[in-house]
Short mmCIF file of C-alpha atoms in Angstrom, two decimals:
data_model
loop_
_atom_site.label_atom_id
_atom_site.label_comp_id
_atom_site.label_asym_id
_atom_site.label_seq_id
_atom_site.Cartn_x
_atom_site.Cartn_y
_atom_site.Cartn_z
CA UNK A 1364 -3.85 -17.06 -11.23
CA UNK A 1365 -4.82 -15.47 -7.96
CA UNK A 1366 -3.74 -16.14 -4.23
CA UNK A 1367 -4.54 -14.89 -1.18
CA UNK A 1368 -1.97 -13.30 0.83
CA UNK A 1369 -1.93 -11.74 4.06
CA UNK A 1370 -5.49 -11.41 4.22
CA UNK A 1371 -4.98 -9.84 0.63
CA UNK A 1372 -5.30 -11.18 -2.95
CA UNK A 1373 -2.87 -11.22 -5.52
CA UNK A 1374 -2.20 -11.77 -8.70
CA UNK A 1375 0.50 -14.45 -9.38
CA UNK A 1376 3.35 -12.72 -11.96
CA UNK A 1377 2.87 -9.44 -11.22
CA UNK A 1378 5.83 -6.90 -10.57
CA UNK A 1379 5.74 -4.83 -7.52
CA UNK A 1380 8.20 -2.21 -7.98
CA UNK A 1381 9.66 0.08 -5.75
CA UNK A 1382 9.71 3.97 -5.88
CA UNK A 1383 10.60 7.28 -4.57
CA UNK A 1384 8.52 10.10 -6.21
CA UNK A 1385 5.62 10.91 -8.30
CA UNK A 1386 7.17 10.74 -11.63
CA UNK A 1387 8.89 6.91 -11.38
CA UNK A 1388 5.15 6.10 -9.96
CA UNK A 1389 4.55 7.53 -13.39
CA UNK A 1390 6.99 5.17 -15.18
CA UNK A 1391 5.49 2.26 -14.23
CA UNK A 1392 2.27 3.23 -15.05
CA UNK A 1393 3.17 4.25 -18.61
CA UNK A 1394 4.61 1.26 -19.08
CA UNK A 1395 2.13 -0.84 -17.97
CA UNK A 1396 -0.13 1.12 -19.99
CA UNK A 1397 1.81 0.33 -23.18
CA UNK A 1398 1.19 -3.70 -22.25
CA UNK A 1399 -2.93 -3.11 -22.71
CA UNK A 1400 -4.55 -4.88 -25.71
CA UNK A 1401 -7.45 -2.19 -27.45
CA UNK A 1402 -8.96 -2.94 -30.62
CA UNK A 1403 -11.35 -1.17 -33.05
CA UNK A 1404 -14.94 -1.84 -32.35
CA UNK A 1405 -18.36 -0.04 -33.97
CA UNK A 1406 -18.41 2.28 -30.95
CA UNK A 1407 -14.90 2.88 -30.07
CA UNK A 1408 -11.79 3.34 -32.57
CA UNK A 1409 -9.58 2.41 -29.40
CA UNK A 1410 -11.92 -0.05 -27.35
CA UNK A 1411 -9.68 -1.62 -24.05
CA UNK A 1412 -10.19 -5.23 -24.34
CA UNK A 1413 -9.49 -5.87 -20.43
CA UNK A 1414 -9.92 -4.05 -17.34
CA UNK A 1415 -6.98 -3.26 -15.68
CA UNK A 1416 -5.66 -2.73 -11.97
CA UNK A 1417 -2.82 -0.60 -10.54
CA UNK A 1418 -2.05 -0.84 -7.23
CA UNK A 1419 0.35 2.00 -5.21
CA UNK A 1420 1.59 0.69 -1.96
CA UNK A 1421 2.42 4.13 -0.01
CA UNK A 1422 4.41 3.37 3.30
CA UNK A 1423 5.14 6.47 5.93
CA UNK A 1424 7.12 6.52 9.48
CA UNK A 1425 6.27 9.97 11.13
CA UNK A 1426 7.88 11.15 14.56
CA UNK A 1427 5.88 12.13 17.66
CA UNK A 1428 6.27 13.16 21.04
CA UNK A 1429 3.65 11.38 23.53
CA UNK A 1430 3.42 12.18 27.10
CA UNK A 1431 4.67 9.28 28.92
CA UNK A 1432 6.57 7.56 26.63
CA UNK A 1433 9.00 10.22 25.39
CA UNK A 1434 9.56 9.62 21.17
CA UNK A 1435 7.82 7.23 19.19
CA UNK A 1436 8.29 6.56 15.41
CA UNK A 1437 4.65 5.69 14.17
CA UNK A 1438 4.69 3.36 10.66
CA UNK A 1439 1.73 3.42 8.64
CA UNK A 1440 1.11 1.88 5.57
CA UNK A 1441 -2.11 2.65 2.59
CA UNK A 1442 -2.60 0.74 -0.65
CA UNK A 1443 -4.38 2.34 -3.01
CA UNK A 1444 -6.18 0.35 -5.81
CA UNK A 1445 -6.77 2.35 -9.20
CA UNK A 1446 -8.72 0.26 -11.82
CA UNK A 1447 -9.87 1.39 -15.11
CA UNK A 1448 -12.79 -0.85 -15.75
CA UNK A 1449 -13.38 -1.78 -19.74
CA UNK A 1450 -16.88 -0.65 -21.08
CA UNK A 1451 -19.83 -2.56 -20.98
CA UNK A 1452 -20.61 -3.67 -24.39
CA UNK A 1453 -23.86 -4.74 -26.42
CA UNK A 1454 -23.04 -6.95 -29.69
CA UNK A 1455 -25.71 -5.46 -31.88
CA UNK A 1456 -24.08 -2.16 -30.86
CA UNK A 1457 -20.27 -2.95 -31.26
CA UNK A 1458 -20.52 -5.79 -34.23
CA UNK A 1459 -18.27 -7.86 -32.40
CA UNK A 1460 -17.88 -11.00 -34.26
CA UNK A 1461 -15.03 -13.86 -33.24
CA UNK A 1462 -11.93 -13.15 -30.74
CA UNK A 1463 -13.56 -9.42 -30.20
CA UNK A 1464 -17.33 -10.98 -29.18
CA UNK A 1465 -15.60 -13.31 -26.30
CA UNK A 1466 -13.51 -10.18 -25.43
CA UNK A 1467 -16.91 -8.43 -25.03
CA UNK A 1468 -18.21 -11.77 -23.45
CA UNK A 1469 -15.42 -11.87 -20.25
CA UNK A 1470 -15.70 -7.87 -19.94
CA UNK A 1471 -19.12 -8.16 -19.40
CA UNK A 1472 -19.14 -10.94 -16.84
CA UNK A 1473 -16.50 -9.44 -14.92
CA UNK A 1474 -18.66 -6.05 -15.08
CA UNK A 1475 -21.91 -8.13 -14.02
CA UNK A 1476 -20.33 -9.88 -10.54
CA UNK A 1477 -18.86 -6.46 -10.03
CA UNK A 1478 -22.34 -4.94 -9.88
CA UNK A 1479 -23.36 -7.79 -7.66
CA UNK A 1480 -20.76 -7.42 -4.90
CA UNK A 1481 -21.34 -3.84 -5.28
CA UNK A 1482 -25.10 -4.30 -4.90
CA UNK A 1483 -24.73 -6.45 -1.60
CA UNK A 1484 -22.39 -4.07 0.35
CA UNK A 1485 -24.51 -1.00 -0.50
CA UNK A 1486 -27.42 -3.18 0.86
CA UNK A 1487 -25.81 -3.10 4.27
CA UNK A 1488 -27.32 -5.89 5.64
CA UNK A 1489 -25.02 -7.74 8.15
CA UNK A 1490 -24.13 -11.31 7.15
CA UNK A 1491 -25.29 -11.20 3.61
CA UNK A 1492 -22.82 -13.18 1.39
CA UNK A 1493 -20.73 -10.95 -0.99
CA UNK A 1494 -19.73 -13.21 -4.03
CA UNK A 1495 -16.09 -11.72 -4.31
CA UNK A 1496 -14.84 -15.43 -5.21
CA UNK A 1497 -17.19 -15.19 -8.61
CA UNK A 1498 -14.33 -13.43 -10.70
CA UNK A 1499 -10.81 -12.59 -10.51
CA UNK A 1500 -11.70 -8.49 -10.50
CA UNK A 1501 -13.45 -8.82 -7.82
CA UNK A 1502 -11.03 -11.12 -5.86
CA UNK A 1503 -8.59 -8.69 -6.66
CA UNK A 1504 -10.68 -5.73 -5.27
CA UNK A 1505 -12.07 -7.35 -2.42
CA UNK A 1506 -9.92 -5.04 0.29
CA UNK A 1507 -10.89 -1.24 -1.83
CA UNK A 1508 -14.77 -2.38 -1.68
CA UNK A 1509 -15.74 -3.85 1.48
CA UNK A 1510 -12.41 -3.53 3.82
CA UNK A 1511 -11.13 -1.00 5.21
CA UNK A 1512 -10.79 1.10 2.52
CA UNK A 1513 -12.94 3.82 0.83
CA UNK A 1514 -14.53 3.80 -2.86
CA UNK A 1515 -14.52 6.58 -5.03
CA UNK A 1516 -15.90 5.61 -8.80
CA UNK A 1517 -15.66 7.90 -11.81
CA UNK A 1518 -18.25 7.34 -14.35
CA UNK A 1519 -17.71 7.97 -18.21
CA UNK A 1520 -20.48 9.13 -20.01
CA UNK A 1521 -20.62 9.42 -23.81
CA UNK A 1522 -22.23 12.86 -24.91
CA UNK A 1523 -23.94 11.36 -27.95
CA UNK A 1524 -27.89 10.86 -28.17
CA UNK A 1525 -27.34 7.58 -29.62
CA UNK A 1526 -25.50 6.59 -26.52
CA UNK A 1527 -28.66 7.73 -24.13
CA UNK A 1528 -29.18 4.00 -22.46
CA UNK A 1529 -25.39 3.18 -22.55
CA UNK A 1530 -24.51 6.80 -20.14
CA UNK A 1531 -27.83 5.70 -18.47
CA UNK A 1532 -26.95 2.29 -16.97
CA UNK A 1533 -23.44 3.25 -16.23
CA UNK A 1534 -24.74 6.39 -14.09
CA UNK A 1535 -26.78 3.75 -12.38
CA UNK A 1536 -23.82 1.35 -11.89
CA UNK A 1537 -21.54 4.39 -10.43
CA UNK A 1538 -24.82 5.59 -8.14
CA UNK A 1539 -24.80 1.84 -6.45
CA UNK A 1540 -21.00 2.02 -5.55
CA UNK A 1541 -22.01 5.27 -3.97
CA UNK A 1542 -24.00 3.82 -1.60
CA UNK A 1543 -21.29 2.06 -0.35
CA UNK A 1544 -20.55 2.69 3.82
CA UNK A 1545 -16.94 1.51 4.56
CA UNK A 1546 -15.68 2.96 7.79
CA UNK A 1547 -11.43 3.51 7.11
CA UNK A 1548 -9.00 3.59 9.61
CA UNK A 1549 -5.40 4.09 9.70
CA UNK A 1550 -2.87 0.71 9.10
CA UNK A 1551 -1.02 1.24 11.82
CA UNK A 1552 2.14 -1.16 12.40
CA UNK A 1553 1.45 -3.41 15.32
CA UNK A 1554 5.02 -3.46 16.40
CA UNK A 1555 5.71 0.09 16.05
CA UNK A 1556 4.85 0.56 20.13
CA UNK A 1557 6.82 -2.14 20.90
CA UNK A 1558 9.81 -0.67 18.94
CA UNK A 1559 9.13 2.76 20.53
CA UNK A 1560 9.12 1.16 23.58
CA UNK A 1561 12.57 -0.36 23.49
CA UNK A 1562 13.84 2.54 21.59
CA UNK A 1563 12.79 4.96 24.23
CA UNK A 1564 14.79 2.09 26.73
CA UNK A 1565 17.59 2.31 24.79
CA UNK A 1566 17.80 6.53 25.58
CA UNK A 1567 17.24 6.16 28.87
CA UNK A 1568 20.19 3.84 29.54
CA UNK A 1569 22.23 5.65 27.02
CA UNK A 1570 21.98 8.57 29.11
CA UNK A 1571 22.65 7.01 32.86
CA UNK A 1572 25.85 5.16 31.17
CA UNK A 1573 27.01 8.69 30.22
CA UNK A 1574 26.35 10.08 33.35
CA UNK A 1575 28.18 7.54 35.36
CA UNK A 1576 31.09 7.93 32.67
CA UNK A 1577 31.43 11.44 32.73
CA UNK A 1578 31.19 10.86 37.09
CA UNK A 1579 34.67 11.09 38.49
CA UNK A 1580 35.25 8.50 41.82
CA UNK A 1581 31.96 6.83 40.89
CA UNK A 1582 32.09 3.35 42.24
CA UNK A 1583 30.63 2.25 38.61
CA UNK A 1584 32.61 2.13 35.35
CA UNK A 1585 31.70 2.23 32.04
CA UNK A 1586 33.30 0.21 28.92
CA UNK A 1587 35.02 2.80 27.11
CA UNK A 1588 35.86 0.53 24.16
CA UNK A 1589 32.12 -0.50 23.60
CA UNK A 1590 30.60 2.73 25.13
CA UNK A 1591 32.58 5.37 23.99
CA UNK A 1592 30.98 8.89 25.32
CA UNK A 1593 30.58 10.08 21.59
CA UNK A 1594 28.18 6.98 20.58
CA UNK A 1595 26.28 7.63 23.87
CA UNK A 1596 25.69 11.26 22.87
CA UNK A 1597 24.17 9.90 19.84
CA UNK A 1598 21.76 7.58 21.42
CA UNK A 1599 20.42 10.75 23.69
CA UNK A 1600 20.07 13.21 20.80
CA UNK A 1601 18.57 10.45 18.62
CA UNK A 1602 18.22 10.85 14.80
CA UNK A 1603 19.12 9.34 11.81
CA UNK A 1604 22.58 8.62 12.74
CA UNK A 1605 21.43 6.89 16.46
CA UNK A 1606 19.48 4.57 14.07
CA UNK A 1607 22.81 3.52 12.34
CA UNK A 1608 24.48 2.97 16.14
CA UNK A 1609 26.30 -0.45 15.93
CA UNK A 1610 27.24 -1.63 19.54
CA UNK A 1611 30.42 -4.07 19.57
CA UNK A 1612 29.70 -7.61 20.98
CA UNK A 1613 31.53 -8.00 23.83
CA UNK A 1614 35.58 -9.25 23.33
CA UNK A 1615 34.79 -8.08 19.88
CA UNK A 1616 35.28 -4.40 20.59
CA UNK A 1617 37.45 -2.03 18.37
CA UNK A 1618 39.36 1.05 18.93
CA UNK A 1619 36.13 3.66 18.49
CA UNK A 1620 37.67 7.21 17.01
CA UNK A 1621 35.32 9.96 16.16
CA UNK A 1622 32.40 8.69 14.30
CA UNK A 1623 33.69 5.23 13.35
CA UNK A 1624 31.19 3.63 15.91
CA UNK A 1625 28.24 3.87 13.46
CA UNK A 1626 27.92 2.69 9.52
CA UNK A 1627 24.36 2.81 7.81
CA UNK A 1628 23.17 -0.53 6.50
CA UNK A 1629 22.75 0.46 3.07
CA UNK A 1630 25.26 -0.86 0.65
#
């Protein structure tokens, strides 16, 4: 079953999983690797019965200084859609008979409405209808080929003679998803300004409250208790350890010693 979802499709069951380097990336796709059904046709020892989709959800906050407005923490956010399509197959070719020849069957259609949503974006004509809702694949894919992504296709080609119209029409295939023209720009979190904004707040009043605390005779006083001058420092210098400032609600304050003002929120 597929839903959309944020303006994205997805596929109901699936795990997303979440990881912090190359090799657990790795992991999953091993495993999910091992859950792929191949069987033994006339052309391929090892033929993949299904296509098959992972998707890597990459998410980055990067520091900058702008002119103007001091800090700002910029999120971004890329998926990245890697799909190993299953082989076009002919019947006569692969002797397919029973489960194997409707295995064959689905590939195939799947492989056909992919060439025709392919075909209409490389067309470029404005307004003309893109049949993404024929299949699941292409429901699924619908962002990577006409959003704002970009589409790279590799094409396998088999080095035997007898293979000649098989290499043939999938060079063909590839050359069509070359034509596509998607213009990519960077997923940049709406909110992130508005954080920067009130982060960039937050330093400037950090740093009058320690000035009037560290004032002697100033008419204004500080709250010691919920202020201390150490947390305050903190809030200026900004960092890692700013971000895990917790300020006391007022008539909830405690006695603040060293650096006992701030916890992370991991547990």
């Amino acid at each position: 079953m597929i839903r959309d979802k944020n303006g994205d499709a997805e596929a109901l069951g699936a795990v997303e999983i979440p990881v912090s380097s190359a090799q657990e990336a790795m992991v999953c796709l091993t495993r999910g690797m091992l859950r792929r059904v191949t069987g033994a046709t006339s052309m391929n020892a090892e033929s993949s019965r299904s296509h098959a989709i992972m998707s890597v959800i990459i998410e980055q906050t990067s520091r900058s200084f702008v002119e103007g407005e001091g800090k700002t923490l910029v999120a971004q956010r890329s998926k990245f859609n890697f799909v190993d399509l299953a082989g076009s197959e002919r019947q006569k070719r692969t002797n397919a008979k029973g489960q194997r020849m409707k295995e064959g069957i689905n590939i195939n259609k799947g492989l056909l409405i992919l060439g025709n949503v392919i075909s209409a974006l490389a067309s470029g004509e404005k307004g003309k209808f893109v049949p993404f809702r024929d299949s699941k694949l292409t429901r699924l894919l619908r962002g990577s080929l006409g959003g704002n992504h970009k589409t790279l296709m590799i094409a396998c080609a088999s080095p035997s003679h007898k293979n000649e119209e098989e290499s043939l029409n999938c060079l063909r295939y590839a050359n069509r998803a070359k034509n596509i023209q998607n213009t990519a720009v960077r997923n940049v979190d709406p909110h992130s300004k508005a954080v920067n904004a009130l982060r960039n707040q937050v330093v400037a009043l950090a740093g009058e409250l320690l000035r009037i605390s560290s004032k002697s005779g100033s008419v204004l006083s500080v709250d010691e208790k919920r202020f201390p001058s150490e947390m305050l420092e903190l809030l200026v210098k900004g960092g890692k350890e700013a971000h895990a400032v917790i300020i006391a609600d007022k008539g909830k304050e405690k006695n603040y010693s060293g650096n006992h003002f701030f916890q992370t929120h991991r547990k």
